JSON list of C-alpha atoms in Angstrom, two decimals:
[
{"chain": "R", "resi": 1, "resn": "MET", "atom": "CA", "xyz": [-1.98, 14.49, 6.41]},
{"chain": "R", "resi": 2, "resn": "LEU", "atom": "CA", "xyz": [-0.59, 15.02, 2.92]},
{"chain": "R", "resi": 3, "resn": "CYS", "atom": "CA", "xyz": [1.71, 12.00, 3.39]},
{"chain": "R", "resi": 4, "resn": "GLY", "atom": "CA", "xyz": [-1.31, 9.88, 4.28]},
{"chain": "R", "resi": 5, "resn": "CYS", "atom": "CA", "xyz": [-3.34, 11.02, 1.28]},
{"chain": "R", "resi": 6, "resn": "VAL", "atom": "CA", "xyz": [-0.48, 10.53, -1.17]},
{"chain": "R", "resi": 7, "resn": "GLY", "atom": "CA", "xyz": [0.26, 7.16, 0.45]},
{"chain": "R", "resi": 8, "resn": "LEU", "atom": "CA", "xyz": [-3.29, 6.03, -0.26]},
{"chain": "R", "resi": 9, "resn": "VAL", "atom": "CA", "xyz": [-2.81, 6.95, -3.92]},
{"chain": "R", "resi": 10, "resn": "TRP", "atom": "CA", "xyz": [0.41, 4.94, -4.19]},
{"chain": "R", "resi": 11, "resn": "LEU", "atom": "CA", "xyz": [-1.26, 2.01, -2.46]},
{"chain": "R", "resi": 12, "resn": "TYR", "atom": "CA", "xyz": [-4.14, 2.20, -4.94]},
{"chain": "R", "resi": 13, "resn": "GLU", "atom": "CA", "xyz": [-1.57, 2.19, -7.75]},
{"chain": "R", "resi": 14, "resn": "GLY", "atom": "CA", "xyz": [-0.08, -1.00, -6.32]},
{"chain": "R", "resi": 15, "resn": "ASP", "atom": "CA", "xyz": [3.15, 0.34, -4.80]},
{"chain": "R", "resi": 16, "resn": "VAL", "atom": "CA", "xyz": [2.87, -0.64, -1.15]},
{"chain": "R", "resi": 17, "resn": "GLU", "atom": "CA", "xyz": [6.49, 0.20, -0.30]},
{"chain": "R", "resi": 18, "resn": "VAL", "atom": "CA", "xyz": [6.12, 3.86, -1.26]},
{"chain": "R", "resi": 19, "resn": "ALA", "atom": "CA", "xyz": [2.99, 4.05, 0.91]},
{"chain": "R", "resi": 20, "resn": "VAL", "atom": "CA", "xyz": [4.99, 2.61, 3.82]},
{"chain": "R", "resi": 21, "resn": "TYR", "atom": "CA", "xyz": [7.84, 5.08, 3.33]},
{"chain": "R", "resi": 22, "resn": "LEU", "atom": "CA", "xyz": [5.32, 7.92, 3.36]},
{"chain": "R", "resi": 23, "resn": "ILE", "atom": "CA", "xyz": [4.05, 6.70, 6.74]},
{"chain": "R", "resi": 24, "resn": "TRP", "atom": "CA", "xyz": [7.60, 6.78, 8.02]},
{"chain": "R", "resi": 25, "resn": "LEU", "atom": "CA", "xyz": [8.17, 10.25, 6.56]},
{"chain": "R", "resi": 26, "resn": "ALA", "atom": "CA", "xyz": [5.01, 11.39, 8.32]},
{"chain": "R", "resi": 27, "resn": "LEU", "atom": "CA", "xyz": [6.44, 10.05, 11.58]},
{"chain": "R", "resi": 28, "resn": "VAL", "atom": "CA", "xyz": [9.38, 12.41, 11.16]},
{"chain": "R", "resi": 29, "resn": "PHE", "atom": "CA", "xyz": [7.03, 15.34, 10.56]},
{"chain": "R", "resi": 30, "resn": "ASP", "atom": "CA", "xyz": [4.89, 14.25, 13.53]},
{"chain": "R", "resi": 31, "resn": "PHE", "atom": "CA", "xyz": [7.95, 14.37, 15.78]},
{"chain": "R", "resi": 32, "resn": "LEU", "atom": "CA", "xyz": [9.17, 17.68, 14.39]},
{"chain": "R", "resi": 33, "resn": "ASP", "atom": "CA", "xyz": [5.87, 19.53, 14.73]},
{"chain": "R", "resi": 34, "resn": "GLY", "atom": "CA", "xyz": [5.67, 18.63, 18.42]},
{"chain": "R", "resi": 35, "resn": "PHE", "atom": "CA", "xyz": [9.34, 19.47, 18.93]},
{"chain": "R", "resi": 36, "resn": "VAL", "atom": "CA", "xyz": [8.97, 22.86, 17.24]},
{"chain": "R", "resi": 37, "resn": "ALA", "atom": "CA", "xyz": [5.78, 23.63, 19.18]},
{"chain": "R", "resi": 38, "resn": "ARG", "atom": "CA", "xyz": [7.54, 22.90, 22.50]},
{"chain": "R", "resi": 39, "resn": "LEU", "atom": "CA", "xyz": [10.62, 24.83, 21.41]},
{"chain": "R", "resi": 40, "resn": "LEU", "atom": "CA", "xyz": [8.57, 27.91, 20.51]},
{"chain": "R", "resi": 41, "resn": "ARG", "atom": "CA", "xyz": [6.13, 27.33, 23.39]},
{"chain": "R", "resi": 42, "resn": "VAL", "atom": "CA", "xyz": [3.13, 27.66, 21.16]},
{"chain": "R", "resi": 43, "resn": "HIS", "atom": "CA", "xyz": [0.03, 25.49, 21.10]},
{"chain": "R", "resi": 44, "resn": "SER", "atom": "CA", "xyz": [-3.66, 25.90, 20.37]},
{"chain": "R", "resi": 45, "resn": "PRO", "atom": "CA", "xyz": [-6.85, 23.80, 20.53]},
{"chain": "R", "resi": 46, "resn": "MET", "atom": "CA", "xyz": [-7.04, 23.96, 16.73]},
{"chain": "R", "resi": 47, "resn": "GLY", "atom": "CA", "xyz": [-3.50, 22.56, 16.40]},
{"chain": "R", "resi": 48, "resn": "LYS", "atom": "CA", "xyz": [-4.37, 19.70, 18.74]},
{"chain": "R", "resi": 49, "resn": "GLU", "atom": "CA", "xyz": [-7.45, 18.77, 16.73]},
{"chain": "R", "resi": 50, "resn": "LEU", "atom": "CA", "xyz": [-5.66, 19.11, 13.40]},
{"chain": "R", "resi": 51, "resn": "ASP", "atom": "CA", "xyz": [-2.83, 16.89, 14.62]},
{"chain": "R", "resi": 52, "resn": "SER", "atom": "CA", "xyz": [-5.31, 14.14, 15.49]},
{"chain": "R", "resi": 53, "resn": "LEU", "atom": "CA", "xyz": [-7.11, 14.44, 12.16]},
{"chain": "R", "resi": 54, "resn": "ALA", "atom": "CA", "xyz": [-3.79, 14.08, 10.34]},
{"chain": "R", "resi": 55, "resn": "ASP", "atom": "CA", "xyz": [-2.87, 11.11, 12.54]},
{"chain": "R", "resi": 56, "resn": "LEU", "atom": "CA", "xyz": [-6.15, 9.39, 11.77]},
{"chain": "R", "resi": 57, "resn": "ILE", "atom": "CA", "xyz": [-5.54, 9.51, 8.03]},
{"chain": "R", "resi": 58, "resn": "THR", "atom": "CA", "xyz": [-1.84, 8.68, 8.03]},
{"chain": "R", "resi": 59, "resn": "PHE", "atom": "CA", "xyz": [-1.53, 6.39, 11.06]},
{"chain": "R", "resi": 60, "resn": "GLY", "atom": "CA", "xyz": [-5.05, 4.94, 11.08]},
{"chain": "R", "resi": 61, "resn": "VAL", "atom": "CA", "xyz": [-6.64, 4.76, 7.65]},
{"chain": "R", "resi": 62, "resn": "LEU", "atom": "CA", "xyz": [-3.49, 4.14, 5.57]},
{"chain": "R", "resi": 63, "resn": "PRO", "atom": "CA", "xyz": [-2.24, 1.24, 7.77]},
{"chain": "R", "resi": 64, "resn": "SER", "atom": "CA", "xyz": [-5.75, -0.25, 7.60]},
{"chain": "R", "resi": 65, "resn": "PHE", "atom": "CA", "xyz": [-5.58, -0.28, 3.82]},
{"chain": "R", "resi": 66, "resn": "ILE", "atom": "CA", "xyz": [-2.15, -1.94, 3.97]},
{"chain": "R", "resi": 67, "resn": "LEU", "atom": "CA", "xyz": [-3.59, -4.68, 6.18]},
{"chain": "R", "resi": 68, "resn": "TYR", "atom": "CA", "xyz": [-6.56, -4.94, 3.82]},
{"chain": "R", "resi": 69, "resn": "LYS", "atom": "CA", "xyz": [-4.18, -5.51, 0.89]},
{"chain": "R", "resi": 70, "resn": "MET", "atom": "CA", "xyz": [-2.25, -8.15, 2.82]},
{"chain": "R", "resi": 71, "resn": "LEU", "atom": "CA", "xyz": [-5.42, -10.01, 3.80]},
{"chain": "R", "resi": 72, "resn": "GLN", "atom": "CA", "xyz": [-6.63, -9.85, 0.21]},
{"chain": "R", "resi": 73, "resn": "GLN", "atom": "CA", "xyz": [-3.59, -11.85, -0.83]},
{"chain": "R", "resi": 74, "resn": "GLN", "atom": "CA", "xyz": [-4.61, -14.71, 1.47]},
{"chain": "R", "resi": 75, "resn": "GLU", "atom": "CA", "xyz": [-7.04, -17.46, 0.56]},
{"chain": "R", "resi": 76, "resn": "VAL", "atom": "CA", "xyz": [-9.93, -16.15, 2.65]},
{"chain": "R", "resi": 77, "resn": "ASP", "atom": "CA", "xyz": [-13.61, -15.32, 2.23]},
{"chain": "R", "resi": 78, "resn": "ALA", "atom": "CA", "xyz": [-14.26, -12.04, 0.45]},
{"chain": "R", "resi": 79, "resn": "TRP", "atom": "CA", "xyz": [-15.50, -10.30, 3.62]},
{"chain": "R", "resi": 80, "resn": "VAL", "atom": "CA", "xyz": [-12.44, -11.08, 5.76]},
{"chain": "R", "resi": 81, "resn": "PRO", "atom": "CA", "xyz": [-10.10, -8.32, 4.45]},
{"chain": "R", "resi": 82, "resn": "TYR", "atom": "CA", "xyz": [-12.64, -5.71, 5.56]},
{"chain": "R", "resi": 83, "resn": "LEU", "atom": "CA", "xyz": [-11.80, -6.57, 9.17]},
{"chain": "R", "resi": 84, "resn": "ALA", "atom": "CA", "xyz": [-8.61, -4.59, 8.61]},
{"chain": "R", "resi": 85, "resn": "PHE", "atom": "CA", "xyz": [-10.63, -1.39, 8.93]},
{"chain": "R", "resi": 86, "resn": "LEU", "atom": "CA", "xyz": [-11.12, -2.12, 12.63]},
{"chain": "R", "resi": 87, "resn": "VAL", "atom": "CA", "xyz": [-7.69, -0.52, 12.95]},
{"chain": "R", "resi": 88, "resn": "ALA", "atom": "CA", "xyz": [-9.01, 2.74, 11.46]},
{"chain": "R", "resi": 89, "resn": "VAL", "atom": "CA", "xyz": [-12.08, 2.69, 13.70]},
{"chain": "R", "resi": 90, "resn": "PHE", "atom": "CA", "xyz": [-10.13, 2.06, 16.89]},
{"chain": "R", "resi": 91, "resn": "SER", "atom": "CA", "xyz": [-7.50, 4.60, 15.86]},
{"chain": "R", "resi": 92, "resn": "ALA", "atom": "CA", "xyz": [-10.27, 7.20, 15.69]},
{"chain": "R", "resi": 93, "resn": "ILE", "atom": "CA", "xyz": [-11.49, 6.20, 19.15]},
{"chain": "R", "resi": 94, "resn": "ARG", "atom": "CA", "xyz": [-7.91, 6.29, 20.48]},
{"chain": "R", "resi": 95, "resn": "LEU", "atom": "CA", "xyz": [-7.31, 9.80, 19.13]},
{"chain": "R", "resi": 96, "resn": "ALA", "atom": "CA", "xyz": [-10.63, 11.11, 20.39]},
{"chain": "R", "resi": 97, "resn": "LYS", "atom": "CA", "xyz": [-9.86, 9.77, 23.87]},
{"chain": "R", "resi": 98, "resn": "PHE", "atom": "CA", "xyz": [-6.40, 11.34, 23.77]},
{"chain": "R", "resi": 99, "resn": "ASN", "atom": "CA", "xyz": [-7.83, 14.77, 22.92]},
{"chain": "R", "resi": 100, "resn": "ILE", "atom": "CA", "xyz": [-10.08, 14.86, 25.97]},
{"chain": "R", "resi": 101, "resn": "ASP", "atom": "CA", "xyz": [-7.79, 13.04, 28.43]},
{"chain": "R", "resi": 102, "resn": "GLU", "atom": "CA", "xyz": [-5.56, 15.26, 30.56]},
{"chain": "R", "resi": 103, "resn": "ASN", "atom": "CA", "xyz": [-3.73, 12.28, 32.11]},
{"chain": "R", "resi": 104, "resn": "GLN", "atom": "CA", "xyz": [-1.55, 11.49, 29.10]},
{"chain": "R", "resi": 105, "resn": "GLN", "atom": "CA", "xyz": [1.24, 13.98, 29.62]},
{"chain": "R", "resi": 106, "resn": "THR", "atom": "CA", "xyz": [4.06, 11.65, 30.74]},
{"chain": "R", "resi": 107, "resn": "VAL", "atom": "CA", "xyz": [2.46, 8.34, 29.72]},
{"chain": "R", "resi": 108, "resn": "PHE", "atom": "CA", "xyz": [0.16, 7.11, 26.99]},
{"chain": "R", "resi": 109, "resn": "ILE", "atom": "CA", "xyz": [-2.99, 5.18, 27.82]},
{"chain": "R", "resi": 110, "resn": "GLY", "atom": "CA", "xyz": [-3.36, 2.72, 24.99]},
{"chain": "R", "resi": 111, "resn": "LEU", "atom": "CA", "xyz": [-0.94, 2.18, 22.12]},
{"chain": "R", "resi": 112, "resn": "PRO", "atom": "CA", "xyz": [-0.20, 5.46, 20.28]},
{"chain": "R", "resi": 113, "resn": "THR", "atom": "CA", "xyz": [-1.34, 5.46, 16.65]},
{"chain": "R", "resi": 114, "resn": "PRO", "atom": "CA", "xyz": [2.18, 6.20, 15.29]},
{"chain": "R", "resi": 115, "resn": "ALA", "atom": "CA", "xyz": [3.58, 3.09, 17.04]},
{"chain": "R", "resi": 116, "resn": "ASN", "atom": "CA", "xyz": [0.69, 1.04, 15.68]},
{"chain": "R", "resi": 117, "resn": "ALA", "atom": "CA", "xyz": [1.35, 2.39, 12.18]},
{"chain": "R", "resi": 118, "resn": "ILE", "atom": "CA", "xyz": [5.06, 1.50, 12.43]},
{"chain": "R", "resi": 119, "resn": "PHE", "atom": "CA", "xyz": [4.22, -2.08, 13.37]},
{"chain": "R", "resi": 120, "resn": "ILE", "atom": "CA", "xyz": [1.61, -2.62, 10.65]},
{"chain": "R", "resi": 121, "resn": "SER", "atom": "CA", "xyz": [3.56, -0.89, 7.88]},
{"chain": "R", "resi": 122, "resn": "SER", "atom": "CA", "xyz": [6.72, -2.88, 8.65]},
{"chain": "R", "resi": 123, "resn": "LEU", "atom": "CA", "xyz": [4.84, -6.15, 8.14]},
{"chain": "R", "resi": 124, "resn": "ILE", "atom": "CA", "xyz": [5.27, -5.90, 4.38]},
{"chain": "R", "resi": 125, "resn": "PHE", "atom": "CA", "xyz": [9.03, -6.38, 4.84]},
{"chain": "R", "resi": 126, "resn": "VAL", "atom": "CA", "xyz": [8.43, -9.36, 7.13]},
{"chain": "R", "resi": 127, "resn": "ASP", "atom": "CA", "xyz": [6.08, -10.75, 4.49]},
{"chain": "R", "resi": 128, "resn": "GLY", "atom": "CA", "xyz": [8.73, -10.24, 1.82]},
{"chain": "R", "resi": 129, "resn": "SER", "atom": "CA", "xyz": [11.44, -12.01, 3.84]},
{"chain": "R", "resi": 130, "resn": "TYR", "atom": "CA", "xyz": [9.44, -14.59, 5.81]},
{"chain": "R", "resi": 131, "resn": "PRO", "atom": "CA", "xyz": [6.01, -14.96, 4.17]},
{"chain": "R", "resi": 132, "resn": "SER", "atom": "CA", "xyz": [5.23, -18.10, 6.16]},
{"chain": "R", "resi": 133, "resn": "LEU", "atom": "CA", "xyz": [5.14, -16.00, 9.36]},
{"chain": "R", "resi": 134, "resn": "LEU", "atom": "CA", "xyz": [2.20, -13.93, 8.17]},
{"chain": "R", "resi": 135, "resn": "SER", "atom": "CA", "xyz": [-0.49, -16.45, 7.43]},
{"chain": "R", "resi": 136, "resn": "TYR", "atom": "CA", "xyz": [-4.16, -15.51, 7.49]},
{"chain": "R", "resi": 137, "resn": "PRO", "atom": "CA", "xyz": [-4.64, -16.44, 11.20]},
{"chain": "R", "resi": 138, "resn": "VAL", "atom": "CA", "xyz": [-1.57, -14.39, 12.21]},
{"chain": "R", "resi": 139, "resn": "LEU", "atom": "CA", "xyz": [-2.75, -11.33, 10.28]},
{"chain": "R", "resi": 140, "resn": "LEU", "atom": "CA", "xyz": [-6.20, -11.67, 11.83]},
{"chain": "R", "resi": 141, "resn": "ILE", "atom": "CA", "xyz": [-4.74, -11.92, 15.33]},
{"chain": "R", "resi": 142, "resn": "ILE", "atom": "CA", "xyz": [-2.59, -8.84, 14.65]},
{"chain": "R", "resi": 143, "resn": "THR", "atom": "CA", "xyz": [-5.66, -6.92, 13.43]},
{"chain": "R", "resi": 144, "resn": "ILE", "atom": "CA", "xyz": [-7.75, -7.74, 16.49]},
{"chain": "R", "resi": 145, "resn": "LEU", "atom": "CA", "xyz": [-4.92, -7.49, 19.04]},
{"chain": "R", "resi": 146, "resn": "PHE", "atom": "CA", "xyz": [-3.60, -4.13, 17.87]},
{"chain": "R", "resi": 147, "resn": "SER", "atom": "CA", "xyz": [-7.11, -2.71, 17.50]},
{"chain": "R", "resi": 148, "resn": "TYR", "atom": "CA", "xyz": [-7.62, -3.58, 21.16]},
{"chain": "R", "resi": 149, "resn": "LEU", "atom": "CA", "xyz": [-4.24, -2.20, 22.22]},
{"chain": "R", "resi": 150, "resn": "LEU", "atom": "CA", "xyz": [-5.15, 1.19, 20.73]},
{"chain": "R", "resi": 151, "resn": "VAL", "atom": "CA", "xyz": [-8.01, 1.63, 23.22]},
{"chain": "R", "resi": 152, "resn": "SER", "atom": "CA", "xyz": [-6.75, -0.53, 26.08]},
{"chain": "R", "resi": 153, "resn": "PRO", "atom": "CA", "xyz": [-6.25, 0.97, 29.57]},
{"chain": "R", "resi": 154, "resn": "MET", "atom": "CA", "xyz": [-2.60, -0.10, 29.47]},
{"chain": "R", "resi": 155, "resn": "GLU", "atom": "CA", "xyz": [-0.08, 2.65, 30.27]},
{"chain": "R", "resi": 156, "resn": "LEU", "atom": "CA", "xyz": [2.91, 3.02, 27.94]},
{"chain": "R", "resi": 157, "resn": "PHE", "atom": "CA", "xyz": [5.83, 5.31, 28.62]},
{"chain": "R", "resi": 158, "resn": "ALA", "atom": "CA", "xyz": [6.30, 8.38, 26.47]},
{"chain": "R", "resi": 159, "resn": "LEU", "atom": "CA", "xyz": [9.65, 9.33, 24.95]},
{"chain": "R", "resi": 160, "resn": "LYS", "atom": "CA", "xyz": [9.52, 12.77, 26.51]},
{"chain": "R", "resi": 161, "resn": "PHE", "atom": "CA", "xyz": [12.64, 13.89, 28.35]},
{"chain": "R", "resi": 162, "resn": "LYS", "atom": "CA", "xyz": [12.47, 16.55, 31.07]},
{"chain": "R", "resi": 163, "resn": "ASP", "atom": "CA", "xyz": [16.27, 16.36, 31.16]},
{"chain": "R", "resi": 164, "resn": "PHE", "atom": "CA", "xyz": [18.91, 14.11, 29.65]},
{"chain": "R", "resi": 165, "resn": "GLY", "atom": "CA", "xyz": [20.29, 12.62, 32.84]},
{"chain": "R", "resi": 166, "resn": "TRP", "atom": "CA", "xyz": [20.30, 8.84, 33.32]},
{"chain": "R", "resi": 167, "resn": "LYS", "atom": "CA", "xyz": [18.28, 8.94, 36.55]},
{"chain": "R", "resi": 168, "resn": "GLY", "atom": "CA", "xyz": [14.59, 8.91, 35.78]},
{"chain": "R", "resi": 169, "resn": "ASN", "atom": "CA", "xyz": [15.22, 8.14, 32.10]},
{"chain": "R", "resi": 170, "resn": "GLU", "atom": "CA", "xyz": [16.64, 4.61, 32.45]},
{"chain": "R", "resi": 171, "resn": "VAL", "atom": "CA", "xyz": [13.76, 3.00, 30.58]},
{"chain": "R", "resi": 172, "resn": "ARG", "atom": "CA", "xyz": [13.80, 5.55, 27.77]},
{"chain": "R", "resi": 173, "resn": "PHE", "atom": "CA", "xyz": [17.57, 5.34, 27.20]},
{"chain": "R", "resi": 174, "resn": "SER", "atom": "CA", "xyz": [17.48, 1.52, 27.34]},
{"chain": "R", "resi": 175, "resn": "PHE", "atom": "CA", "xyz": [14.68, 1.43, 24.80]},
{"chain": "R", "resi": 176, "resn": "ILE", "atom": "CA", "xyz": [16.50, 3.84, 22.47]},
{"chain": "R", "resi": 177, "resn": "LEU", "atom": "CA", "xyz": [19.68, 1.74, 22.71]},
{"chain": "R", "resi": 178, "resn": "PHE", "atom": "CA", "xyz": [17.75, -1.46, 21.96]},
{"chain": "R", "resi": 179, "resn": "SER", "atom": "CA", "xyz": [16.03, 0.23, 19.01]},
{"chain": "R", "resi": 180, "resn": "ALA", "atom": "CA", "xyz": [19.31, 1.53, 17.57]},
{"chain": "R", "resi": 181, "resn": "LEU", "atom": "CA", "xyz": [21.04, -1.84, 17.84]},
{"chain": "R", "resi": 182, "resn": "SER", "atom": "CA", "xyz": [18.04, -3.66, 16.36]},
{"chain": "R", "resi": 183, "resn": "LEU", "atom": "CA", "xyz": [17.95, -1.32, 13.37]},
{"chain": "R", "resi": 184, "resn": "LEU", "atom": "CA", "xyz": [21.70, -1.71, 12.90]},
{"chain": "R", "resi": 185, "resn": "PHE", "atom": "CA", "xyz": [21.54, -5.49, 12.73]},
{"chain": "R", "resi": 186, "resn": "PHE", "atom": "CA", "xyz": [18.07, -6.17, 11.28]},
{"chain": "R", "resi": 187, "resn": "LEU", "atom": "CA", "xyz": [17.17, -2.99, 9.34]},
{"chain": "R", "resi": 188, "resn": "HIS", "atom": "CA", "xyz": [13.46, -2.95, 8.35]},
{"chain": "R", "resi": 189, "resn": "LEU", "atom": "CA", "xyz": [12.80, -6.24, 10.09]},
{"chain": "R", "resi": 190, "resn": "ALA", "atom": "CA", "xyz": [13.68, -4.62, 13.43]},
{"chain": "R", "resi": 191, "resn": "LEU", "atom": "CA", "xyz": [10.63, -2.34, 13.42]},
{"chain": "R", "resi": 192, "resn": "PRO", "atom": "CA", "xyz": [7.98, -4.84, 14.56]},
{"chain": "R", "resi": 193, "resn": "MET", "atom": "CA", "xyz": [10.44, -6.08, 17.23]},
{"chain": "R", "resi": 194, "resn": "ILE", "atom": "CA", "xyz": [10.94, -2.51, 18.46]},
{"chain": "R", "resi": 195, "resn": "VAL", "atom": "CA", "xyz": [7.20, -1.91, 18.80]},
{"chain": "R", "resi": 196, "resn": "MET", "atom": "CA", "xyz": [6.72, -5.23, 20.62]},
{"chain": "R", "resi": 197, "resn": "MET", "atom": "CA", "xyz": [9.61, -4.34, 22.96]},
{"chain": "R", "resi": 198, "resn": "TYR", "atom": "CA", "xyz": [7.97, -0.96, 23.60]},
{"chain": "R", "resi": 199, "resn": "ILE", "atom": "CA", "xyz": [4.74, -2.69, 24.62]},
{"chain": "R", "resi": 200, "resn": "LEU", "atom": "CA", "xyz": [6.44, -5.36, 26.76]},
{"chain": "R", "resi": 201, "resn": "LEU", "atom": "CA", "xyz": [8.79, -2.88, 28.44]},
{"chain": "R", "resi": 202, "resn": "SER", "atom": "CA", "xyz": [5.87, -0.61, 29.31]},
{"chain": "R", "resi": 203, "resn": "PHE", "atom": "CA", "xyz": [4.01, -3.62, 30.73]},
{"chain": "R", "resi": 204, "resn": "PHE", "atom": "CA", "xyz": [6.91, -4.64, 32.98]},
{"chain": "R", "resi": 205, "resn": "VAL", "atom": "CA", "xyz": [7.55, -1.06, 34.09]},
{"chain": "R", "resi": 206, "resn": "LYS", "atom": "CA", "xyz": [3.94, -0.79, 35.17]},
{"chain": "R", "resi": 207, "resn": "ILE", "atom": "CA", "xyz": [4.11, -4.07, 37.09]},
{"chain": "R", "resi": 208, "resn": "ILE", "atom": "CA", "xyz": [7.33, -3.04, 38.86]},
{"chain": "R", "resi": 209, "resn": "SER", "atom": "CA", "xyz": [5.95, 0.38, 39.77]},
{"chain": "R", "resi": 210, "resn": "THR", "atom": "CA", "xyz": [2.85, -1.15, 41.40]},
{"chain": "R", "resi": 211, "resn": "THR", "atom": "CA", "xyz": [4.72, -3.77, 43.45]}
]
């Protein structure tokens, strides 16, 4: 939550990259708090609610402001950048659904807010390297599409290992290998590709499992 708040300050000061790095730092903390909780076998309803509140600020509101800034730089009507806050609204709905849904233990229903935050925050590096790829229509499509994905009924696999054997974890290990190789060769630019692969791989896994 602190990373999200400080990130908003840096974004207000005009340093988008620092805001992005704070989102990524928060992702590390988000992983570690769950890991430590499972390791110590401790959990509470308050911790669950607090985790979602922190996620909303850091992985919902802050990415929305980043999109808002990017849309502001386009030649669009003054009201258009405000559409970016659909991401914050649908992130809140996504997190509220997660808190009351008992069916999201081994899968996620809808795109998790951290994955959405990774995709949106990494766009500033795409914009810096290939600005022609992120025109106003593309940014608008991303805003609407990823807002929908947050609350969609689509099932996405969770990176939760019951054991570290290959059997039963083929998809997870393949995804981790793809992610590692992508980061090695493309660095920051790999992040949106990794999130898209996560979505597509989950889609195909679901199709295969139902046929």
